[in-house]
Coordinates of C-alpha atoms in Angstrom, one line a residue:
X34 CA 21.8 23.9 -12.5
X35 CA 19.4 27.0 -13.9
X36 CA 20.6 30.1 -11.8
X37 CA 17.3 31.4 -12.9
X38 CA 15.1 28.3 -10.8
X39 CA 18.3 28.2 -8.4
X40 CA 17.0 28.2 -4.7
X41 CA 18.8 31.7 -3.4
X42 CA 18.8 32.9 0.1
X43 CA 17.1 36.5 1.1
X44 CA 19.3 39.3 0.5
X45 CA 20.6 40.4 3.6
X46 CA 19.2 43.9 4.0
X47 CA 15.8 42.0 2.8
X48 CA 16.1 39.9 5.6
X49 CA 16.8 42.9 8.2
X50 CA 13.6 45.1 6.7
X51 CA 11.8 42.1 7.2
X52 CA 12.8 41.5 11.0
X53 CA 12.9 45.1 11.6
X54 CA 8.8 44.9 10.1
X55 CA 8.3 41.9 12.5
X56 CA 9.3 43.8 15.4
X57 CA 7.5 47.0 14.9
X58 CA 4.5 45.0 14.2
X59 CA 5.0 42.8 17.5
X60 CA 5.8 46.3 19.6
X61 CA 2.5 47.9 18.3
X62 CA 0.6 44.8 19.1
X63 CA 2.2 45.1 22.4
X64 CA 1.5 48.9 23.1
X65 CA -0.8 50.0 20.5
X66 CA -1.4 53.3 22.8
X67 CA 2.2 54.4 23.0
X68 CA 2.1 53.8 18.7
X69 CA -0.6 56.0 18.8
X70 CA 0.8 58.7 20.6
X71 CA 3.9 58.5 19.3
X72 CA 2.1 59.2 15.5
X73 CA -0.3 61.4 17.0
X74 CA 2.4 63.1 18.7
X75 CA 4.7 63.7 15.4
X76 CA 1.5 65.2 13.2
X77 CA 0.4 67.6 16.2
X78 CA 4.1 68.8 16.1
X79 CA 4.0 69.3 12.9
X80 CA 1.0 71.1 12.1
X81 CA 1.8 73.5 14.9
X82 CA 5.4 74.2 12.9
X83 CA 2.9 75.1 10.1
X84 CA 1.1 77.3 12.3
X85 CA 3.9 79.1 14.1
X86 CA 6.5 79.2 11.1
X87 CA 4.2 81.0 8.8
X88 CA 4.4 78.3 6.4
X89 CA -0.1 78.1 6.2
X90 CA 0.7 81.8 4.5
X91 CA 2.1 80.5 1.3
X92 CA -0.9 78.7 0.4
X93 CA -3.5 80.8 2.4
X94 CA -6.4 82.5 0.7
X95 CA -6.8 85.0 3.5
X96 CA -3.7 86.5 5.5
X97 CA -6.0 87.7 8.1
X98 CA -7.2 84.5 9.8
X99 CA -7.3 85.3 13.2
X100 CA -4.3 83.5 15.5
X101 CA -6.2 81.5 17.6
X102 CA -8.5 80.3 14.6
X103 CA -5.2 79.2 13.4
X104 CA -4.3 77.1 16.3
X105 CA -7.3 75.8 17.0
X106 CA -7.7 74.1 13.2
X107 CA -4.4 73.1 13.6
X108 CA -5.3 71.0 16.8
X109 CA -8.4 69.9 15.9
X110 CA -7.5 68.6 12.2
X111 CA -4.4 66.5 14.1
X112 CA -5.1 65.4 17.6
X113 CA -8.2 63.1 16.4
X114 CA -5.5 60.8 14.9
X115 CA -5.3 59.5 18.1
X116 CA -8.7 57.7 18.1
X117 CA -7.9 56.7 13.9
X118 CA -7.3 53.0 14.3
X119 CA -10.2 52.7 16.7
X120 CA -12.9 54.8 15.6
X121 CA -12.0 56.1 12.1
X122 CA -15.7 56.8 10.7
X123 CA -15.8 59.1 14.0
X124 CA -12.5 61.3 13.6
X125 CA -13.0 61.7 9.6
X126 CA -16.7 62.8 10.9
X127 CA -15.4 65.2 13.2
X128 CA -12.3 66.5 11.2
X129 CA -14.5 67.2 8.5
X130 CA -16.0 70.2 10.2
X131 CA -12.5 71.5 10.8
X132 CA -11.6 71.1 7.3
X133 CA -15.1 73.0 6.2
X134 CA -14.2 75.9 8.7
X135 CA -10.6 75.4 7.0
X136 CA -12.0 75.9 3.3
X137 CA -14.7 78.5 4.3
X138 CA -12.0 81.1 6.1
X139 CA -9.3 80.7 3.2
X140 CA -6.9 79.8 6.0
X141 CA -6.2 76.3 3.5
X142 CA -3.6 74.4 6.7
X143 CA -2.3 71.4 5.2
X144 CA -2.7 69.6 8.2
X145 CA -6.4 69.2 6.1
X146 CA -4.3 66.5 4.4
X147 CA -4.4 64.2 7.1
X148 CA -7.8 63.2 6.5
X149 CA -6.5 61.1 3.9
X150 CA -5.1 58.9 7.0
X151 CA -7.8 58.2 8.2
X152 CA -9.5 57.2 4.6
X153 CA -6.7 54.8 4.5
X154 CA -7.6 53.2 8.0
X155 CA -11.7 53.3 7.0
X156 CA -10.7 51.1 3.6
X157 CA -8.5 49.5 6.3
X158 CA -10.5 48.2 8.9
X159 CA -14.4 49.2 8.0
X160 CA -16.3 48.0 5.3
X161 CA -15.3 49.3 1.7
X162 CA -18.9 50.8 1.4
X163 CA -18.0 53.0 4.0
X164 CA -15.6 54.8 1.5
X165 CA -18.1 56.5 -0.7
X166 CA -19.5 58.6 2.1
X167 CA -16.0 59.2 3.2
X168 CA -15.1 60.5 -0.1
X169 CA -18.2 63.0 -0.3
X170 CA -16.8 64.3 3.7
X171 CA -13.5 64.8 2.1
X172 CA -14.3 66.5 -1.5
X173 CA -17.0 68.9 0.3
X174 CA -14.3 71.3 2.0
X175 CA -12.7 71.6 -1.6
X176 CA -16.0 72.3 -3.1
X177 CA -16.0 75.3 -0.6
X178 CA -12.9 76.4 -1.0
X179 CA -13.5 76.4 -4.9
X180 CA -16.7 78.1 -4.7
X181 CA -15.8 81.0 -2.0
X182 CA -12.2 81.8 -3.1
X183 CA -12.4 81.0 -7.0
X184 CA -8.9 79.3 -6.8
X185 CA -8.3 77.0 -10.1
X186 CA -11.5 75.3 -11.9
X187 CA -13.7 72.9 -10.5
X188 CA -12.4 69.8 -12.4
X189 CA -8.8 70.2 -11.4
X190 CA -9.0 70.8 -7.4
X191 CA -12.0 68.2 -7.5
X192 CA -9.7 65.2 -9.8
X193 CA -7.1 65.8 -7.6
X194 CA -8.3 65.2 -4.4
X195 CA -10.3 62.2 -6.0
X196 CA -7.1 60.9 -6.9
X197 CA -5.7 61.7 -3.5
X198 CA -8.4 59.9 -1.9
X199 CA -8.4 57.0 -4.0
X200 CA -4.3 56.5 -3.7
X201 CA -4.9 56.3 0.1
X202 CA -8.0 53.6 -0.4
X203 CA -6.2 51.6 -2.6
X204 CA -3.2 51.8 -0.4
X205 CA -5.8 50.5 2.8
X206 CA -7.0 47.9 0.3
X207 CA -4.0 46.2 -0.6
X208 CA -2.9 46.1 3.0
X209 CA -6.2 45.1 4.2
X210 CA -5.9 41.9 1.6
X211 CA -2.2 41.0 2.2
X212 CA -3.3 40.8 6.4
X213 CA -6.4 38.7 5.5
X214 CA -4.1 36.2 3.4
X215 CA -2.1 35.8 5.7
X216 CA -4.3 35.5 8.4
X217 CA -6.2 32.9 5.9
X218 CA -2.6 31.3 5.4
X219 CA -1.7 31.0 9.4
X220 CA -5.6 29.4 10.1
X221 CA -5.2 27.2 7.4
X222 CA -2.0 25.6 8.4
X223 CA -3.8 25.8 12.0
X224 CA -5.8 23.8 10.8
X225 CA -3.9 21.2 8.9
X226 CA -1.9 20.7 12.0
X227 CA -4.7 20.1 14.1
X228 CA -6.0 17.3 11.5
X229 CA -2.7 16.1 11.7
X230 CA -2.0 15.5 15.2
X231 CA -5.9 13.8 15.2
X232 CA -4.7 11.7 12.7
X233 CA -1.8 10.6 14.2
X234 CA -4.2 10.0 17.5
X235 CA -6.6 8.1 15.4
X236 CA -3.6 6.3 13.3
X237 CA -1.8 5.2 17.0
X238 CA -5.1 4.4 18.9
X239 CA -6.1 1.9 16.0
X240 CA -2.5 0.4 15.8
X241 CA -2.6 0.1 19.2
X242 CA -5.9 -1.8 19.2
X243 CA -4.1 -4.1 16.7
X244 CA -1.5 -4.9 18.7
X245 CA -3.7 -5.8 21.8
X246 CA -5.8 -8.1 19.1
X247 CA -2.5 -10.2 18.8
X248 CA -0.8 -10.2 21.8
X249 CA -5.0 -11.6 22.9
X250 CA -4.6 -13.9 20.5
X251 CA -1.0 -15.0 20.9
X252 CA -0.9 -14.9 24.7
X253 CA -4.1 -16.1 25.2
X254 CA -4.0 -18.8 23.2
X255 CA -0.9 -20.2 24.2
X256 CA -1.2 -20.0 27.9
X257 CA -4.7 -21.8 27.5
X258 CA -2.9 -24.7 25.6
X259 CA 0.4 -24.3 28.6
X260 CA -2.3 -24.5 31.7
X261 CA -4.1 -27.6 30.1
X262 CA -0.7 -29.6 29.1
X263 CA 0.5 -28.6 33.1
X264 CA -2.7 -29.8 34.2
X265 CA -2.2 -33.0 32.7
X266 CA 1.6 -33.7 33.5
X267 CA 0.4 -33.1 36.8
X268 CA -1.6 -36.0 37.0
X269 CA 0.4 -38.1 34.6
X270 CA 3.2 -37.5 36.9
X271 CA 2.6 -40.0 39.5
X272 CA 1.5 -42.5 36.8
X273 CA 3.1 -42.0 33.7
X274 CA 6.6 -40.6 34.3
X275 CA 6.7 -40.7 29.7
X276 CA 3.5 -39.1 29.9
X277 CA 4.3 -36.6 31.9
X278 CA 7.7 -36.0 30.1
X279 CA 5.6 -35.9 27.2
X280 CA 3.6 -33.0 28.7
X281 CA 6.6 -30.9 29.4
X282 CA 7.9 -31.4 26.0
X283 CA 4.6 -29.7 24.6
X284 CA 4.3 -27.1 26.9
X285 CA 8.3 -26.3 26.0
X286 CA 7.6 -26.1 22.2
X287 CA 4.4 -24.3 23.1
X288 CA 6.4 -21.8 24.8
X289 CA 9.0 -21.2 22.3
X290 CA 6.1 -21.0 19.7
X291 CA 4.6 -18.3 22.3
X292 CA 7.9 -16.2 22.4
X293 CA 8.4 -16.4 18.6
X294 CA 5.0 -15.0 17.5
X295 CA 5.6 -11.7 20.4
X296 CA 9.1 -11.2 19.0
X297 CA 7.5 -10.8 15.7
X298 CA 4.9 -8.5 17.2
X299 CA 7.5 -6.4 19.1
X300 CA 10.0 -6.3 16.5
X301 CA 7.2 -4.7 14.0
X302 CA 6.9 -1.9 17.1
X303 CA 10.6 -1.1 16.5
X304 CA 11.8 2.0 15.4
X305 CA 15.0 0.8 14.2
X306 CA 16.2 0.7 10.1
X307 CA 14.8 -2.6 8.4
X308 CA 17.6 -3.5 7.2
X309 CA 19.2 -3.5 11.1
X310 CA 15.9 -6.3 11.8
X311 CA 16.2 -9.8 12.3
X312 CA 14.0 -11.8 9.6
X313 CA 10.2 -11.4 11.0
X314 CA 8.3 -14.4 10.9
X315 CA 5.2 -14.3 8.6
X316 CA 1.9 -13.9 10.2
X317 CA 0.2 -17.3 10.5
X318 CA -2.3 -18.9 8.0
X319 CA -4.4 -21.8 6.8
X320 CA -1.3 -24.1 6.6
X321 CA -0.5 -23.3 10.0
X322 CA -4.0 -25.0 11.2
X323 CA -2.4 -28.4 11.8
X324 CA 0.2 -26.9 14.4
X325 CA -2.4 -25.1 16.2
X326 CA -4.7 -27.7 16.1
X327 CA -2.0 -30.5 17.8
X328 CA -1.3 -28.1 20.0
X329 CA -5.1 -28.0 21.3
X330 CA -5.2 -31.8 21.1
X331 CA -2.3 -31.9 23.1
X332 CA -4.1 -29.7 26.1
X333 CA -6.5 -32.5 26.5
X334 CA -9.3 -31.1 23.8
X335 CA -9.7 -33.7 20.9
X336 CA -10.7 -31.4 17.6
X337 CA -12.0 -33.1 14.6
X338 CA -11.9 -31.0 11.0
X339 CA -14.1 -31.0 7.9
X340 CA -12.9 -29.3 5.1
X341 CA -15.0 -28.6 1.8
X342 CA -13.5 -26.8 -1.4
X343 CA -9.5 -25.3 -1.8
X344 CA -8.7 -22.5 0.4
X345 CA -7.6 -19.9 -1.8
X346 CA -6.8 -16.8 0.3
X347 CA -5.3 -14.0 0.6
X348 CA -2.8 -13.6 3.8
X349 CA -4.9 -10.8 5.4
X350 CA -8.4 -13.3 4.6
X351 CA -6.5 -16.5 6.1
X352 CA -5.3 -14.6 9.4
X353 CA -8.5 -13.7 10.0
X354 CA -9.8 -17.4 9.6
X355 CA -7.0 -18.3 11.7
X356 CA -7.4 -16.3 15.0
X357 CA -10.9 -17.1 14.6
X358 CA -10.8 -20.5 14.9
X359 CA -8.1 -20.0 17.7
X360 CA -9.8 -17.8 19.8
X361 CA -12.7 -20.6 19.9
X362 CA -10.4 -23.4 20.3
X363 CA -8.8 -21.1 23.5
X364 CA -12.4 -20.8 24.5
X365 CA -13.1 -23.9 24.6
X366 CA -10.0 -24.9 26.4
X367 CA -11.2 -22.7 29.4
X368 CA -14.7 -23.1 29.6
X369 CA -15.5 -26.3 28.3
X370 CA -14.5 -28.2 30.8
X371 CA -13.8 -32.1 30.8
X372 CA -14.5 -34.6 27.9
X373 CA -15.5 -32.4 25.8
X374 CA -14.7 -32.2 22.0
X375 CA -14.6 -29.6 19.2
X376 CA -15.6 -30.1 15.9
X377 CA -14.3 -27.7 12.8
X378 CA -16.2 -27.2 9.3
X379 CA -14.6 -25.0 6.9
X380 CA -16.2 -24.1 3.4
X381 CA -14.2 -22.5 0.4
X382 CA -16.1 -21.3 -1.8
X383 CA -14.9 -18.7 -5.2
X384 CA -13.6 -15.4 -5.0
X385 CA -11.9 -16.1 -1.7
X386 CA -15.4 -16.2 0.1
X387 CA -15.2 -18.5 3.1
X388 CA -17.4 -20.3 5.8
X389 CA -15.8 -21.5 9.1
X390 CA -18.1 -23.0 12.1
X391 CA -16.4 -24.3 15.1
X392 CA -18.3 -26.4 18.1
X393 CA -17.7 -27.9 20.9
X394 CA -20.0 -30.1 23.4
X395 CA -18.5 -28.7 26.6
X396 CA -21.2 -26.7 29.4
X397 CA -21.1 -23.1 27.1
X398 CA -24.5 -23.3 26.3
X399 CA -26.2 -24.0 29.9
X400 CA -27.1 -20.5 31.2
X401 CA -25.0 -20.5 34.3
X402 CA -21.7 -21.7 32.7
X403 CA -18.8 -18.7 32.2
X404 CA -19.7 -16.0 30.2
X405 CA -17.2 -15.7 27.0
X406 CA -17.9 -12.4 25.7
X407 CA -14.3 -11.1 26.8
X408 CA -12.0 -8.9 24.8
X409 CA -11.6 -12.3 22.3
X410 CA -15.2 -11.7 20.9
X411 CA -14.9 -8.2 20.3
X412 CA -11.2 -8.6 18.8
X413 CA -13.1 -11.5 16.3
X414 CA -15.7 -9.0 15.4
X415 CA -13.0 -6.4 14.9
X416 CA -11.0 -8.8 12.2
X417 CA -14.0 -9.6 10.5
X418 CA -15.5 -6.3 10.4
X419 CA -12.3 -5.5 8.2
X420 CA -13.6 -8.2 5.2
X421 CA -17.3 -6.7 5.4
X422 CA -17.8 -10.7 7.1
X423 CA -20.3 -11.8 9.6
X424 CA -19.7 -13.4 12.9
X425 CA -21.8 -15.4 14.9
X426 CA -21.2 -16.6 18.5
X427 CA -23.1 -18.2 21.1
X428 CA -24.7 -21.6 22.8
X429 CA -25.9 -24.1 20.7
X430 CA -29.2 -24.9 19.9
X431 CA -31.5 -27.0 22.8
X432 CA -31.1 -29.9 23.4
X433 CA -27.2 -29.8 22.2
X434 CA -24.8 -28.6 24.6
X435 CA -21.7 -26.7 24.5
X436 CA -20.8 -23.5 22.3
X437 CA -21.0 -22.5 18.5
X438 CA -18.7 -20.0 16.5
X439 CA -19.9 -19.1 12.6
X440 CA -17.6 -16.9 10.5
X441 CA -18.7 -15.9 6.8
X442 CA -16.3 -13.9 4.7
X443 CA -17.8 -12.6 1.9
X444 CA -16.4 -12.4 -1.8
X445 CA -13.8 -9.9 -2.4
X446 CA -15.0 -6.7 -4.2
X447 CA -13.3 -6.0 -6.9
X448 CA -10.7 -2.7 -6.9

């Protein structure tokens, strides 16, 4: 492996600067007073060192500066840093006055110095245009200085506190541009896990719509076909003892064909390695019509079929034709009622385009009979949708009676 592209942990005194950053950061987010005062504190102690140790004299252009002049620029060019994170256009305003009264007297404190804090907080936290006006409050004291005491030529004490003053921008710039990446960093990955967790709301509501679809279909279905073969072996009973046998032979292979289809269905819920899965059973098609269909005959509901063309589908095309014509065959096995019959047309045309109309003669159409628009309509609708197909459902046509299903898939679009 290259040591050069060789994933390396953090040194470990980079790892304890960085904690020991993260802390200090979290305290002063915490108790950004105490920080204050604490900073504050430090530069007020200091400049009065300055003041009372003699040490303004070595750079002083007049010895004579009265004591309480002294003290009193010392105070006020330090103890507005309290206010520099908050209001920093404010305590460069008012420090500036100091610092002129500073220049003009020749007492030259270096506690004038600190303004350049708080031109580091301006490019910091205010707009950037802010720093040209800053720069003109800071360079005017030196201009005074220069012009009343003569010390050094106007291009040197006027480049160096330009350079000063941009060192501490460009210092509040970088920091300013670090904070807003990775502020833009933290809202962005905000954001993408917000999208996430809606997709994984969106991607669970619509596999959970799925699953109702076929448990619909398969339960549905099955029990329709169970309740009309027990119906029957009822009254075969007395009559017909093979009948009835006959009956209860359906409804068992019914029922095993019922548990079967929702062990497929629950098994796909499974979290479970694929390899650790029993063998699924494929989802059913066209050549699983006949099956269905003697099932529905055996309930009692005689289905005739009319085929035109080769059925030349796609799996996810055929289950769709499939629960369509089994969620009308169900509903005709509730709602039809007695002697009634279904008839089946199914049109293949090319490019897997397909036409499937199922009928029956029972009482759907009169306007009092039971209203079929359950959760199987939608759930057809739903499956069709998926194709760009059409699906028609309703009563047949005066004078005919009973109930009409039309499904159209259309061509498939080329990918």
């Amino acid at each position: 492996m290259n040591p050069v592209t060789e994933d390396r942990a953090p040194e470990p005194l980079t790892e304890y600067a960085h904690r020991l950053t993260r802390r200090l950061r979290a305290f002063d987010r915490r108790h950004p007073l105490l920080w204050d005062l604490h900073i504050t504190g430090f530069w007020v102690t200091a400049a009065l060192i300055d003041y009372v140790g003699g040490g303004w004299r070595h750079n002083a252009h007049d010895l004579d500066v009265a004591g309480w002049l002294l003290l009193t620029l010392s105070l006020g060019l330090s103890i507005p840093l309290l206010w520099r994170r908050t209001h920093p256009r404010a305590v460069l305003a008012a420090m500036a006055l100091f610092a002129l009264v500073n220049a003009w007297t020749g007492a030259a404190l270096q506690a004038a110095l600190l303004q350049l804090a708080v031109v580091f907080h301006i490019a910091l936290r205010r707009p950037l245009r802010n720093l040209w006006w800053a720069t003109a409050l800071v360079i005017a004291p030196v201009l005074v200085s220069v012009a009343r005491h003569g010390e050094g030529t106007w291009d040197q004490q006027i480049g160096s506190q330009l350079m000063s003053i941009t060192v501490a921008a460009l210092i509040g710039i970088t920091v300013r541009t670090r904070r807003d990446h990775t502020e833009a960093l933290e809202d962005r990955a905000r954001r993408l896990e917000t999208e996430r967790d809606q997709q994984a709301r969106l991607a669970t509501a619509a596999e959970r719509a799925r699953i109702a679809r076929e448990m619909h279909d398969i339960i549905g279905h099955n029990l329709s076909v169970i309740t009309g073969l027990a119906d029957g072996g009822r009254y075969a009973a007395a009559k017909s003892p093979e009948r009835a046998a006959q009956a209860l032979d359906a409804i068992a292979t019914t029922s095993r064909q019922a548990l079967t289809e929702l062990r497929r269905v629950l098994d796909v819920m499974r979290e479970e390695d694929q390899s650790d899965q029993a063998d699924l059973t494929p989802q059913p098609g066209l050549t699983d019509l006949d099956q269905l269909l003697d099932g529905v005959r055996s309930a009692g509901l005689p289905v005739h079929t009319t085929t035109h063309g080769s059925p030349t589908l796609p799996p996810g095309r055929q289950l769709t034709v499939y629960r369509v014509i089994q969620e009308a065959l169900t509903n005709a096995l509730k709602h039809a009622g007695p002697g009634a019959t279904a008839e089946i047309e199914l049109s293949y045309e090319d490019k897997g385009a397909v036409t499937a109309t199922i009928t029956d003669t029972g009482n759907g159409g009169r306007a009092d009979g039971p209203s079929r628009d359950g959760r199987g309509l939608p759930g057809m609708r739903e499956r069709t949708a998926l194709y760009g197909g059409t699906l028609e459902a309703g009563p047949r046509r005066h004078p005919e009676q009973g109930w009409r299903v039309r499904l159209h898939l259309p061509e498939e679009t080329p990918q």
